[in-house]
Amino acid sequence: MSQDYFMLRCGDRHEKIPYNELQYLEVMDDHILLHFPDKRLATTETLEWIMSRLPQDAFLPVHHWFVVAFRHITKVGDDYVMVADTKIPLNREGRAKLTAVMMQGQLSEEDYQ
């Protein structure tokens, strides 16, 4: 991807979403929350649509309701990841994907400790 952001419809406006600032996505009932260090944005766009705009080597679905940015992971536990002070559940499939990424060298233990 040549850009370092994408545009997202949030209600009646469009927001510029920088990839490096986006910490994680949280699926809610009828919307998606995008979490940043200093704010949250809500959108009714689908998770699939948002994922199609994200660099696949920088974001990972770790649970049915969460997608995290590798760069913002601060700790990995057996059944969770930490992003800043937020504990995010990690299911078996997410754990397997995270382990595969770590095995490929894209993310090392030093990156999240």
mmCIF file of N, CA, C and O in Angstrom:
data_model
loop_
_atom_site.group_PDB
_atom_site.id
_atom_site.type_symbol
_atom_site.label_atom_id
_atom_site.label_comp_id
_atom_site.label_asym_id
_atom_site.label_seq_id
_atom_site.Cartn_x
_atom_site.Cartn_y
_atom_site.Cartn_z
ATOM 1 N N MET A 1 0.841 -1.186 0.000
ATOM 2 C CA MET A 1 0.000 0.000 0.000
ATOM 3 C C MET A 1 0.880 1.241 0.000
ATOM 4 O O MET A 1 1.821 1.322 0.775
ATOM 5 N N SER A 2 0.546 2.155 -0.841
ATOM 6 C CA SER A 2 1.379 3.340 -0.960
ATOM 7 C C SER A 2 1.026 4.395 0.073
ATOM 8 O O SER A 2 1.848 5.213 0.434
ATOM 9 N N GLN A 3 -0.198 4.401 0.551
ATOM 10 C CA GLN A 3 -0.596 5.369 1.559
ATOM 11 C C GLN A 3 -0.387 4.795 2.948
ATOM 12 O O GLN A 3 -0.311 3.588 3.119
ATOM 13 N N ASP A 4 -0.321 5.660 3.932
ATOM 14 C CA ASP A 4 -0.188 5.202 5.308
ATOM 15 C C ASP A 4 -1.476 5.439 6.094
ATOM 16 O O ASP A 4 -1.458 5.524 7.309
ATOM 17 N N TYR A 5 -2.598 5.532 5.371
ATOM 18 C CA TYR A 5 -3.898 5.751 5.988
ATOM 19 C C TYR A 5 -5.001 5.302 5.038
ATOM 20 O O TYR A 5 -4.749 5.003 3.877
ATOM 21 N N PHE A 6 -6.219 5.247 5.560
ATOM 22 C CA PHE A 6 -7.393 5.070 4.712
ATOM 23 C C PHE A 6 -8.494 5.978 5.231
ATOM 24 O O PHE A 6 -8.407 6.485 6.351
ATOM 25 N N MET A 7 -9.485 6.207 4.412
ATOM 26 C CA MET A 7 -10.598 7.069 4.794
ATOM 27 C C MET A 7 -11.771 6.182 5.224
ATOM 28 O O MET A 7 -12.065 5.180 4.579
ATOM 29 N N LEU A 8 -12.425 6.581 6.310
ATOM 30 C CA LEU A 8 -13.502 5.793 6.885
ATOM 31 C C LEU A 8 -14.711 6.677 7.167
ATOM 32 O O LEU A 8 -14.566 7.765 7.731
ATOM 33 N N ARG A 9 -15.874 6.176 6.774
ATOM 34 C CA ARG A 9 -17.116 6.902 7.056
ATOM 35 C C ARG A 9 -17.515 6.652 8.513
ATOM 36 O O ARG A 9 -17.661 5.519 8.948
ATOM 37 N N CYS A 10 -17.672 7.725 9.255
ATOM 38 C CA CYS A 10 -18.100 7.679 10.655
ATOM 39 C C CYS A 10 -19.303 8.615 10.785
ATOM 40 O O CYS A 10 -19.147 9.828 10.931
ATOM 41 N N GLY A 11 -20.493 8.036 10.712
ATOM 42 C CA GLY A 11 -21.693 8.860 10.755
ATOM 43 C C GLY A 11 -21.808 9.696 9.500
ATOM 44 O O GLY A 11 -21.766 9.190 8.390
ATOM 45 N N ASP A 12 -21.888 11.013 9.684
ATOM 46 C CA ASP A 12 -22.070 11.916 8.549
ATOM 47 C C ASP A 12 -20.766 12.556 8.058
ATOM 48 O O ASP A 12 -20.786 13.519 7.316
ATOM 49 N N ARG A 13 -19.640 12.014 8.470
ATOM 50 C CA ARG A 13 -18.348 12.576 8.060
ATOM 51 C C ARG A 13 -17.388 11.434 7.703
ATOM 52 O O ARG A 13 -17.651 10.276 7.986
ATOM 53 N N HIS A 14 -16.270 11.787 7.101
ATOM 54 C CA HIS A 14 -15.204 10.831 6.790
ATOM 55 C C HIS A 14 -13.992 11.183 7.646
ATOM 56 O O HIS A 14 -13.663 12.365 7.799
ATOM 57 N N GLU A 15 -13.366 10.166 8.201
ATOM 58 C CA GLU A 15 -12.190 10.347 9.050
ATOM 59 C C GLU A 15 -10.977 9.712 8.370
ATOM 60 O O GLU A 15 -11.084 8.639 7.777
ATOM 61 N N LYS A 16 -9.839 10.369 8.517
ATOM 62 C CA LYS A 16 -8.569 9.825 8.047
ATOM 63 C C LYS A 16 -8.045 8.893 9.145
ATOM 64 O O LYS A 16 -7.880 9.316 10.295
ATOM 65 N N ILE A 17 -7.790 7.634 8.801
ATOM 66 C CA ILE A 17 -7.347 6.636 9.769
ATOM 67 C C ILE A 17 -5.895 6.261 9.470
ATOM 68 O O ILE A 17 -5.619 5.466 8.560
ATOM 69 N N PRO A 18 -4.937 6.810 10.223
ATOM 70 C CA PRO A 18 -3.532 6.438 10.018
ATOM 71 C C PRO A 18 -3.277 5.018 10.549
ATOM 72 O O PRO A 18 -3.646 4.703 11.680
ATOM 73 N N TYR A 19 -2.677 4.171 9.737
ATOM 74 C CA TYR A 19 -2.428 2.789 10.140
ATOM 75 C C TYR A 19 -1.596 2.692 11.414
ATOM 76 O O TYR A 19 -1.880 1.872 12.280
ATOM 77 N N ASN A 20 -0.564 3.518 11.529
ATOM 78 C CA ASN A 20 0.341 3.387 12.672
ATOM 79 C C ASN A 20 -0.267 3.850 13.994
ATOM 80 O O ASN A 20 0.250 3.519 15.051
ATOM 81 N N GLU A 21 -1.367 4.595 13.959
ATOM 82 C CA GLU A 21 -2.005 5.044 15.193
ATOM 83 C C GLU A 21 -3.144 4.128 15.644
ATOM 84 O O GLU A 21 -3.523 4.138 16.808
ATOM 85 N N LEU A 22 -3.684 3.349 14.735
ATOM 86 C CA LEU A 22 -4.802 2.456 15.047
ATOM 87 C C LEU A 22 -4.299 1.291 15.886
ATOM 88 O O LEU A 22 -3.467 0.506 15.453
ATOM 89 N N GLN A 23 -4.790 1.186 17.134
ATOM 90 C CA GLN A 23 -4.332 0.139 18.046
ATOM 91 C C GLN A 23 -5.097 -1.162 17.852
ATOM 92 O O GLN A 23 -4.496 -2.224 17.769
ATOM 93 N N TYR A 24 -6.425 -1.070 17.837
ATOM 94 C CA TYR A 24 -7.224 -2.274 17.616
ATOM 95 C C TYR A 24 -8.646 -1.917 17.225
ATOM 96 O O TYR A 24 -9.086 -0.788 17.396
ATOM 97 N N LEU A 25 -9.326 -2.936 16.668
ATOM 98 C CA LEU A 25 -10.730 -2.827 16.275
ATOM 99 C C LEU A 25 -11.536 -3.701 17.215
ATOM 100 O O LEU A 25 -11.103 -4.791 17.567
ATOM 101 N N GLU A 26 -12.707 -3.225 17.576
ATOM 102 C CA GLU A 26 -13.597 -3.987 18.452
ATOM 103 C C GLU A 26 -14.970 -4.064 17.788
ATOM 104 O O GLU A 26 -15.576 -3.045 17.474
ATOM 105 N N VAL A 27 -15.441 -5.274 17.557
ATOM 106 C CA VAL A 27 -16.746 -5.476 16.938
ATOM 107 C C VAL A 27 -17.820 -5.352 18.008
ATOM 108 O O VAL A 27 -17.768 -6.034 19.033
ATOM 109 N N MET A 28 -18.784 -4.479 17.766
ATOM 110 C CA MET A 28 -19.918 -4.315 18.668
ATOM 111 C C MET A 28 -21.158 -4.841 17.940
ATOM 112 O O MET A 28 -21.046 -5.368 16.844
ATOM 113 N N ASP A 29 -22.325 -4.703 18.513
ATOM 114 C CA ASP A 29 -23.542 -5.240 17.898
ATOM 115 C C ASP A 29 -23.763 -4.733 16.478
ATOM 116 O O ASP A 29 -23.861 -5.513 15.539
ATOM 117 N N ASP A 30 -23.854 -3.431 16.310
ATOM 118 C CA ASP A 30 -24.182 -2.869 14.999
ATOM 119 C C ASP A 30 -23.131 -1.901 14.477
ATOM 120 O O ASP A 30 -23.380 -1.159 13.547
ATOM 121 N N HIS A 31 -21.950 -1.900 15.092
ATOM 122 C CA HIS A 31 -20.893 -1.015 14.636
ATOM 123 C C HIS A 31 -19.528 -1.560 15.040
ATOM 124 O O HIS A 31 -19.432 -2.532 15.776
ATOM 125 N N ILE A 32 -18.501 -0.917 14.540
ATOM 126 C CA ILE A 32 -17.113 -1.256 14.855
ATOM 127 C C ILE A 32 -16.512 -0.052 15.573
ATOM 128 O O ILE A 32 -16.668 1.082 15.126
ATOM 129 N N LEU A 33 -15.822 -0.314 16.689
ATOM 130 C CA LEU A 33 -15.080 0.735 17.381
ATOM 131 C C LEU A 33 -13.615 0.637 16.986
ATOM 132 O O LEU A 33 -13.029 -0.449 17.027
ATOM 133 N N LEU A 34 -13.045 1.741 16.587
ATOM 134 C CA LEU A 34 -11.628 1.824 16.289
ATOM 135 C C LEU A 34 -10.967 2.535 17.457
ATOM 136 O O LEU A 34 -11.367 3.656 17.817
ATOM 137 N N HIS A 35 -9.981 1.896 18.053
ATOM 138 C CA HIS A 35 -9.319 2.431 19.238
ATOM 139 C C HIS A 35 -7.952 3.002 18.871
ATOM 140 O O HIS A 35 -7.154 2.350 18.206
ATOM 141 N N PHE A 36 -7.706 4.217 19.352
ATOM 142 C CA PHE A 36 -6.453 4.928 19.172
ATOM 143 C C PHE A 36 -5.933 5.299 20.561
ATOM 144 O O PHE A 36 -6.684 5.244 21.533
ATOM 145 N N PRO A 37 -4.680 5.730 20.667
ATOM 146 C CA PRO A 37 -4.171 6.109 21.987
ATOM 147 C C PRO A 37 -4.988 7.204 22.676
ATOM 148 O O PRO A 37 -5.136 7.199 23.898
ATOM 149 N N ASP A 38 -5.565 8.115 21.896
ATOM 150 C CA ASP A 38 -6.229 9.271 22.511
ATOM 151 C C ASP A 38 -7.710 9.417 22.159
ATOM 152 O O ASP A 38 -8.334 10.401 22.543
ATOM 153 N N LYS A 39 -8.280 8.457 21.426
ATOM 154 C CA LYS A 39 -9.694 8.570 21.057
ATOM 155 C C LYS A 39 -10.228 7.230 20.557
ATOM 156 O O LYS A 39 -9.458 6.286 20.329
ATOM 157 N N ARG A 40 -11.555 7.196 20.389
ATOM 158 C CA ARG A 40 -12.229 6.061 19.770
ATOM 159 C C ARG A 40 -13.178 6.605 18.720
ATOM 160 O O ARG A 40 -13.774 7.662 18.901
ATOM 161 N N LEU A 41 -13.305 5.866 17.630
ATOM 162 C CA LEU A 41 -14.246 6.220 16.581
ATOM 163 C C LEU A 41 -15.182 5.049 16.345
ATOM 164 O O LEU A 41 -14.761 3.898 16.432
ATOM 165 N N ALA A 42 -16.431 5.352 16.023
ATOM 166 C CA ALA A 42 -17.410 4.307 15.712
ATOM 167 C C ALA A 42 -17.818 4.432 14.249
ATOM 168 O O ALA A 42 -17.954 5.536 13.725
ATOM 169 N N THR A 43 -18.015 3.279 13.626
ATOM 170 C CA THR A 43 -18.472 3.247 12.246
ATOM 171 C C THR A 43 -19.438 2.091 12.056
ATOM 172 O O THR A 43 -19.378 1.106 12.798
ATOM 173 N N THR A 44 -20.290 2.223 11.052
ATOM 174 C CA THR A 44 -21.194 1.127 10.709
ATOM 175 C C THR A 44 -20.663 0.322 9.527
ATOM 176 O O THR A 44 -21.340 -0.587 9.060
ATOM 177 N N GLU A 45 -19.465 0.652 9.055
ATOM 178 C CA GLU A 45 -18.835 -0.158 8.009
ATOM 179 C C GLU A 45 -18.614 -1.560 8.569
ATOM 180 O O GLU A 45 -18.499 -1.750 9.778
ATOM 181 N N THR A 46 -18.521 -2.546 7.697
ATOM 182 C CA THR A 46 -18.326 -3.917 8.157
ATOM 183 C C THR A 46 -16.858 -4.175 8.479
ATOM 184 O O THR A 46 -15.958 -3.497 7.952
ATOM 185 N N LEU A 47 -16.642 -5.171 9.307
ATOM 186 C CA LEU A 47 -15.274 -5.559 9.636
ATOM 187 C C LEU A 47 -14.535 -6.003 8.375
ATOM 188 O O LEU A 47 -13.367 -5.661 8.185
ATOM 189 N N GLU A 48 -15.212 -6.727 7.505
ATOM 190 C CA GLU A 48 -14.584 -7.181 6.269
ATOM 191 C C GLU A 48 -14.129 -6.002 5.415
ATOM 192 O O GLU A 48 -13.043 -6.026 4.832
ATOM 193 N N TRP A 49 -14.948 -4.964 5.335
ATOM 194 C CA TRP A 49 -14.584 -3.786 4.550
ATOM 195 C C TRP A 49 -13.354 -3.112 5.159
ATOM 196 O O TRP A 49 -12.412 -2.754 4.445
ATOM 197 N N ILE A 50 -13.361 -2.941 6.471
ATOM 198 C CA ILE A 50 -12.218 -2.300 7.138
ATOM 199 C C ILE A 50 -10.961 -3.146 6.958
ATOM 200 O O ILE A 50 -9.898 -2.626 6.628
ATOM 201 N N MET A 51 -11.072 -4.453 7.153
ATOM 202 C CA MET A 51 -9.909 -5.335 7.010
ATOM 203 C C MET A 51 -9.335 -5.271 5.595
ATOM 204 O O MET A 51 -8.120 -5.380 5.423
ATOM 205 N N SER A 52 -10.173 -5.064 4.609
ATOM 206 C CA SER A 52 -9.680 -4.975 3.232
ATOM 207 C C SER A 52 -8.850 -3.706 3.010
ATOM 208 O O SER A 52 -8.110 -3.621 2.036
ATOM 209 N N ARG A 53 -8.987 -2.728 3.887
ATOM 210 C CA ARG A 53 -8.225 -1.477 3.778
ATOM 211 C C ARG A 53 -6.940 -1.502 4.599
ATOM 212 O O ARG A 53 -6.081 -0.652 4.439
ATOM 213 N N LEU A 54 -6.802 -2.457 5.506
ATOM 214 C CA LEU A 54 -5.648 -2.507 6.397
ATOM 215 C C LEU A 54 -4.506 -3.325 5.790
ATOM 216 O O LEU A 54 -4.757 -4.311 5.102
ATOM 217 N N PRO A 55 -3.263 -2.953 6.093
ATOM 218 C CA PRO A 55 -2.136 -3.784 5.653
ATOM 219 C C PRO A 55 -2.191 -5.125 6.398
ATOM 220 O O PRO A 55 -2.159 -5.163 7.625
ATOM 221 N N GLN A 56 -2.302 -6.219 5.658
ATOM 222 C CA GLN A 56 -2.496 -7.540 6.266
ATOM 223 C C GLN A 56 -1.303 -7.988 7.098
ATOM 224 O O GLN A 56 -1.453 -8.820 7.983
ATOM 225 N N ASP A 57 -0.122 -7.441 6.844
ATOM 226 C CA ASP A 57 1.045 -7.828 7.627
ATOM 227 C C ASP A 57 1.189 -7.018 8.909
ATOM 228 O O ASP A 57 2.134 -7.216 9.666
ATOM 229 N N ALA A 58 0.254 -6.121 9.190
ATOM 230 C CA ALA A 58 0.345 -5.278 10.378
ATOM 231 C C ALA A 58 -0.812 -5.474 11.361
ATOM 232 O O ALA A 58 -0.733 -5.027 12.500
ATOM 233 N N PHE A 59 -1.879 -6.148 10.931
ATOM 234 C CA PHE A 59 -3.064 -6.341 11.771
ATOM 235 C C PHE A 59 -3.453 -7.816 11.787
ATOM 236 O O PHE A 59 -3.328 -8.498 10.770
ATOM 237 N N LEU A 60 -3.931 -8.279 12.949
ATOM 238 C CA LEU A 60 -4.240 -9.689 13.111
ATOM 239 C C LEU A 60 -5.539 -9.876 13.886
ATOM 240 O O LEU A 60 -5.679 -9.332 14.983
ATOM 241 N N PRO A 61 -6.481 -10.654 13.339
ATOM 242 C CA PRO A 61 -7.665 -11.013 14.126
ATOM 243 C C PRO A 61 -7.225 -11.981 15.230
ATOM 244 O O PRO A 61 -6.625 -13.011 14.952
ATOM 245 N N VAL A 62 -7.487 -11.638 16.477
ATOM 246 C CA VAL A 62 -7.077 -12.485 17.602
ATOM 247 C C VAL A 62 -8.269 -13.122 18.309
ATOM 248 O O VAL A 62 -8.113 -13.979 19.153
ATOM 249 N N HIS A 63 -9.455 -12.653 17.961
ATOM 250 C CA HIS A 63 -10.687 -13.127 18.577
ATOM 251 C C HIS A 63 -11.819 -12.751 17.627
ATOM 252 O O HIS A 63 -11.658 -11.861 16.790
ATOM 253 N N HIS A 64 -12.944 -13.392 17.783
ATOM 254 C CA HIS A 64 -14.087 -13.097 16.915
ATOM 255 C C HIS A 64 -14.453 -11.612 16.963
ATOM 256 O O HIS A 64 -14.929 -11.049 15.977
ATOM 257 N N TRP A 65 -14.204 -10.957 18.078
ATOM 258 C CA TRP A 65 -14.621 -9.558 18.262
ATOM 259 C C TRP A 65 -13.477 -8.548 18.198
ATOM 260 O O TRP A 65 -13.708 -7.349 18.359
ATOM 261 N N PHE A 66 -12.232 -9.012 17.986
ATOM 262 C CA PHE A 66 -11.092 -8.089 18.046
ATOM 263 C C PHE A 66 -10.060 -8.348 16.954
ATOM 264 O O PHE A 66 -9.740 -9.484 16.642
ATOM 265 N N VAL A 67 -9.509 -7.246 16.440
ATOM 266 C CA VAL A 67 -8.372 -7.253 15.516
ATOM 267 C C VAL A 67 -7.358 -6.284 16.109
ATOM 268 O O VAL A 67 -7.714 -5.158 16.456
ATOM 269 N N VAL A 68 -6.107 -6.718 16.252
ATOM 270 C CA VAL A 68 -5.097 -5.860 16.870
ATOM 271 C C VAL A 68 -3.978 -5.522 15.889
ATOM 272 O O VAL A 68 -3.706 -6.265 14.951
ATOM 273 N N ALA A 69 -3.345 -4.391 16.147
ATOM 274 C CA ALA A 69 -2.159 -3.984 15.387
ATOM 275 C C ALA A 69 -0.937 -4.554 16.098
ATOM 276 O O ALA A 69 -0.780 -4.373 17.308
ATOM 277 N N PHE A 70 -0.093 -5.275 15.368
ATOM 278 C CA PHE A 70 1.101 -5.876 15.975
ATOM 279 C C PHE A 70 1.912 -4.850 16.744
ATOM 280 O O PHE A 70 2.359 -5.117 17.858
ATOM 281 N N ARG A 71 2.095 -3.689 16.153
ATOM 282 C CA ARG A 71 2.981 -2.682 16.750
ATOM 283 C C ARG A 71 2.508 -2.197 18.116
ATOM 284 O O ARG A 71 3.292 -1.653 18.881
ATOM 285 N N HIS A 72 1.232 -2.395 18.433
ATOM 286 C CA HIS A 72 0.700 -1.904 19.698
ATOM 287 C C HIS A 72 0.554 -2.989 20.765
ATOM 288 O O HIS A 72 0.122 -2.697 21.880
ATOM 289 N N ILE A 73 0.919 -4.226 20.435
ATOM 290 C CA ILE A 73 0.868 -5.295 21.438
ATOM 291 C C ILE A 73 1.977 -5.058 22.458
ATOM 292 O O ILE A 73 3.145 -4.903 22.098
ATOM 293 N N THR A 74 1.611 -5.026 23.733
ATOM 294 C CA THR A 74 2.600 -4.806 24.778
ATOM 295 C C THR A 74 2.905 -6.064 25.573
ATOM 296 O O THR A 74 3.925 -6.149 26.243
ATOM 297 N N LYS A 75 2.008 -7.060 25.508
ATOM 298 C CA LYS A 75 2.218 -8.300 26.241
ATOM 299 C C LYS A 75 1.344 -9.382 25.619
ATOM 300 O O LYS A 75 0.251 -9.102 25.140
ATOM 301 N N VAL A 76 1.847 -10.624 25.640
ATOM 302 C CA VAL A 76 1.082 -11.759 25.155
ATOM 303 C C VAL A 76 0.982 -12.778 26.281
ATOM 304 O O VAL A 76 2.000 -13.210 26.828
ATOM 305 N N GLY A 77 -0.231 -13.154 26.643
ATOM 306 C CA GLY A 77 -0.466 -14.196 27.629
ATOM 307 C C GLY A 77 -1.003 -15.433 26.939
ATOM 308 O O GLY A 77 -1.123 -15.482 25.718
ATOM 309 N N ASP A 78 -1.343 -16.448 27.710
ATOM 310 C CA ASP A 78 -1.865 -17.685 27.129
ATOM 311 C C ASP A 78 -3.185 -17.469 26.400
ATOM 312 O O ASP A 78 -3.424 -18.054 25.356
ATOM 313 N N ASP A 79 -4.053 -16.620 26.964
ATOM 314 C CA ASP A 79 -5.375 -16.428 26.360
ATOM 315 C C ASP A 79 -5.737 -14.959 26.181
ATOM 316 O O ASP A 79 -6.894 -14.602 26.125
ATOM 317 N N TYR A 80 -4.730 -14.101 26.100
ATOM 318 C CA TYR A 80 -4.975 -12.669 25.907
ATOM 319 C C TYR A 80 -3.742 -11.991 25.326
ATOM 320 O O TYR A 80 -2.642 -12.523 25.363
ATOM 321 N N VAL A 81 -3.969 -10.797 24.771
ATOM 322 C CA VAL A 81 -2.893 -9.871 24.417
ATOM 323 C C VAL A 81 -3.214 -8.550 25.096
ATOM 324 O O VAL A 81 -4.381 -8.225 25.312
ATOM 325 N N MET A 82 -2.199 -7.817 25.421
ATOM 326 C CA MET A 82 -2.372 -6.484 25.978
ATOM 327 C C MET A 82 -2.029 -5.469 24.900
ATOM 328 O O MET A 82 -1.022 -5.601 24.203
ATOM 329 N N VAL A 83 -2.893 -4.479 24.771
ATOM 330 C CA VAL A 83 -2.638 -3.323 23.925
ATOM 331 C C VAL A 83 -2.783 -2.135 24.855
ATOM 332 O O VAL A 83 -3.879 -1.845 25.335
ATOM 333 N N ALA A 84 -1.645 -1.525 25.156
ATOM 334 C CA ALA A 84 -1.596 -0.484 26.199
ATOM 335 C C ALA A 84 -2.117 -1.115 27.487
ATOM 336 O O ALA A 84 -1.601 -2.148 27.901
ATOM 337 N N ASP A 85 -3.156 -0.558 28.095
ATOM 338 C CA ASP A 85 -3.694 -1.104 29.343
ATOM 339 C C ASP A 85 -4.931 -1.962 29.129
ATOM 340 O O ASP A 85 -5.624 -2.306 30.086
ATOM 341 N N THR A 86 -5.214 -2.318 27.884
ATOM 342 C CA THR A 86 -6.423 -3.083 27.573
ATOM 343 C C THR A 86 -6.078 -4.553 27.349
ATOM 344 O O THR A 86 -5.230 -4.880 26.518
ATOM 345 N N LYS A 87 -6.761 -5.411 28.086
ATOM 346 C CA LYS A 87 -6.593 -6.861 27.943
ATOM 347 C C LYS A 87 -7.614 -7.359 26.919
ATOM 348 O O LYS A 87 -8.815 -7.216 27.111
ATOM 349 N N ILE A 88 -7.123 -7.942 25.842
ATOM 350 C CA ILE A 88 -7.969 -8.389 24.731
ATOM 351 C C ILE A 88 -7.916 -9.911 24.668
ATOM 352 O O ILE A 88 -6.821 -10.494 24.656
ATOM 353 N N PRO A 89 -9.074 -10.565 24.618
ATOM 354 C CA PRO A 89 -9.071 -12.026 24.582
ATOM 355 C C PRO A 89 -8.397 -12.561 23.319
ATOM 356 O O PRO A 89 -8.465 -11.960 22.254
ATOM 357 N N LEU A 90 -7.752 -13.705 23.494
ATOM 358 C CA LEU A 90 -7.034 -14.367 22.408
ATOM 359 C C LEU A 90 -7.596 -15.783 22.303
ATOM 360 O O LEU A 90 -7.454 -16.576 23.228
ATOM 361 N N ASN A 91 -8.279 -16.088 21.201
ATOM 362 C CA ASN A 91 -8.819 -17.439 21.041
ATOM 363 C C ASN A 91 -7.761 -18.356 20.433
ATOM 364 O O ASN A 91 -6.661 -17.923 20.098
ATOM 365 N N ARG A 92 -8.088 -19.651 20.289
ATOM 366 C CA ARG A 92 -7.108 -20.621 19.779
ATOM 367 C C ARG A 92 -6.615 -20.250 18.385
ATOM 368 O O ARG A 92 -5.429 -20.325 18.096
ATOM 369 N N GLU A 93 -7.549 -19.867 17.531
ATOM 370 C CA GLU A 93 -7.169 -19.502 16.162
ATOM 371 C C GLU A 93 -6.267 -18.272 16.159
ATOM 372 O O GLU A 93 -5.266 -18.213 15.447
ATOM 373 N N GLY A 94 -6.612 -17.270 16.974
ATOM 374 C CA GLY A 94 -5.789 -16.072 17.084
ATOM 375 C C GLY A 94 -4.413 -16.380 17.632
ATOM 376 O O GLY A 94 -3.406 -15.833 17.175
ATOM 377 N N ARG A 95 -4.361 -17.285 18.623
ATOM 378 C CA ARG A 95 -3.075 -17.691 19.218
ATOM 379 C C ARG A 95 -2.215 -18.385 18.162
ATOM 380 O O ARG A 95 -1.018 -18.129 18.059
ATOM 381 N N ALA A 96 -2.839 -19.258 17.355
ATOM 382 C CA ALA A 96 -2.094 -19.956 16.306
ATOM 383 C C ALA A 96 -1.546 -18.973 15.280
ATOM 384 O O ALA A 96 -0.397 -19.088 14.841
ATOM 385 N N LYS A 97 -2.361 -17.992 14.885
ATOM 386 C CA LYS A 97 -1.910 -16.985 13.913
ATOM 387 C C LYS A 97 -0.782 -16.140 14.499
ATOM 388 O O LYS A 97 0.201 -15.840 13.817
ATOM 389 N N LEU A 98 -0.926 -15.752 15.758
ATOM 390 C CA LEU A 98 0.102 -14.944 16.417
ATOM 391 C C LEU A 98 1.394 -15.730 16.524
ATOM 392 O O LEU A 98 2.474 -15.200 16.258
ATOM 393 N N THR A 99 1.316 -16.996 16.874
ATOM 394 C CA THR A 99 2.502 -17.853 16.967
ATOM 395 C C THR A 99 3.166 -17.977 15.601
ATOM 396 O O THR A 99 4.389 -17.898 15.488
ATOM 397 N N ALA A 100 2.364 -18.145 14.545
ATOM 398 C CA ALA A 100 2.913 -18.247 13.192
ATOM 399 C C ALA A 100 3.650 -16.974 12.806
ATOM 400 O O ALA A 100 4.736 -17.025 12.223
ATOM 401 N N VAL A 101 3.082 -15.836 13.150
ATOM 402 C CA VAL A 101 3.725 -14.553 12.848
ATOM 403 C C VAL A 101 5.045 -14.445 13.608
ATOM 404 O O VAL A 101 6.062 -14.023 13.057
ATOM 405 N N MET A 102 5.040 -14.858 14.861
ATOM 406 C CA MET A 102 6.264 -14.798 15.660
ATOM 407 C C MET A 102 7.321 -15.752 15.094
ATOM 408 O O MET A 102 8.497 -15.425 15.058
ATOM 409 N N MET A 103 6.880 -16.920 14.614
ATOM 410 C CA MET A 103 7.811 -17.900 14.045
ATOM 411 C C MET A 103 8.426 -17.385 12.737
ATOM 412 O O MET A 103 9.554 -17.716 12.411
ATOM 413 N N GLN A 104 7.680 -16.581 11.998
ATOM 414 C CA GLN A 104 8.188 -16.020 10.746
ATOM 415 C C GLN A 104 9.116 -14.838 10.993
ATOM 416 O O GLN A 104 9.684 -14.289 10.072
ATOM 417 N N GLY A 105 9.202 -14.425 12.243
ATOM 418 C CA GLY A 105 10.102 -13.335 12.583
ATOM 419 C C GLY A 105 9.502 -11.957 12.404
ATOM 420 O O GLY A 105 10.202 -10.961 12.544
ATOM 421 N N GLN A 106 8.205 -11.876 12.081
ATOM 422 C CA GLN A 106 7.586 -10.562 11.921
ATOM 423 C C GLN A 106 7.364 -9.880 13.257
ATOM 424 O O GLN A 106 7.297 -8.676 13.343
ATOM 425 N N LEU A 107 7.252 -10.666 14.306
ATOM 426 C CA LEU A 107 7.042 -10.133 15.648
ATOM 427 C C LEU A 107 7.877 -10.971 16.587
ATOM 428 O O LEU A 107 7.782 -12.188 16.588
ATOM 429 N N SER A 108 8.721 -10.334 17.366
ATOM 430 C CA SER A 108 9.540 -11.082 18.313
ATOM 431 C C SER A 108 9.109 -10.736 19.727
ATOM 432 O O SER A 108 8.372 -9.795 19.960
ATOM 433 N N GLU A 109 9.583 -11.509 20.669
ATOM 434 C CA GLU A 109 9.211 -11.241 22.067
ATOM 435 C C GLU A 109 9.650 -9.849 22.479
ATOM 436 O O GLU A 109 8.989 -9.214 23.285
ATOM 437 N N GLU A 110 10.754 -9.364 21.927
ATOM 438 C CA GLU A 110 11.219 -8.012 22.265
ATOM 439 C C GLU A 110 10.229 -6.941 21.808
ATOM 440 O O GLU A 110 10.179 -5.857 22.354
ATOM 441 N N ASP A 111 9.420 -7.273 20.784
ATOM 442 C CA ASP A 111 8.462 -6.296 20.258
ATOM 443 C C ASP A 111 7.307 -6.046 21.211
ATOM 444 O O ASP A 111 6.617 -5.044 21.074
ATOM 445 N N TYR A 112 7.049 -6.946 22.124
ATOM 446 C CA TYR A 112 5.885 -6.761 22.985
ATOM 447 C C TYR A 112 6.226 -6.826 24.469
ATOM 448 O O TYR A 112 5.362 -6.967 25.298
ATOM 449 N N GLN A 113 7.481 -6.728 24.826
ATOM 450 C CA GLN A 113 7.833 -6.711 26.248
ATOM 451 C C GLN A 113 8.365 -5.364 26.644
ATOM 452 O O GLN A 113 8.682 -4.552 25.880
#
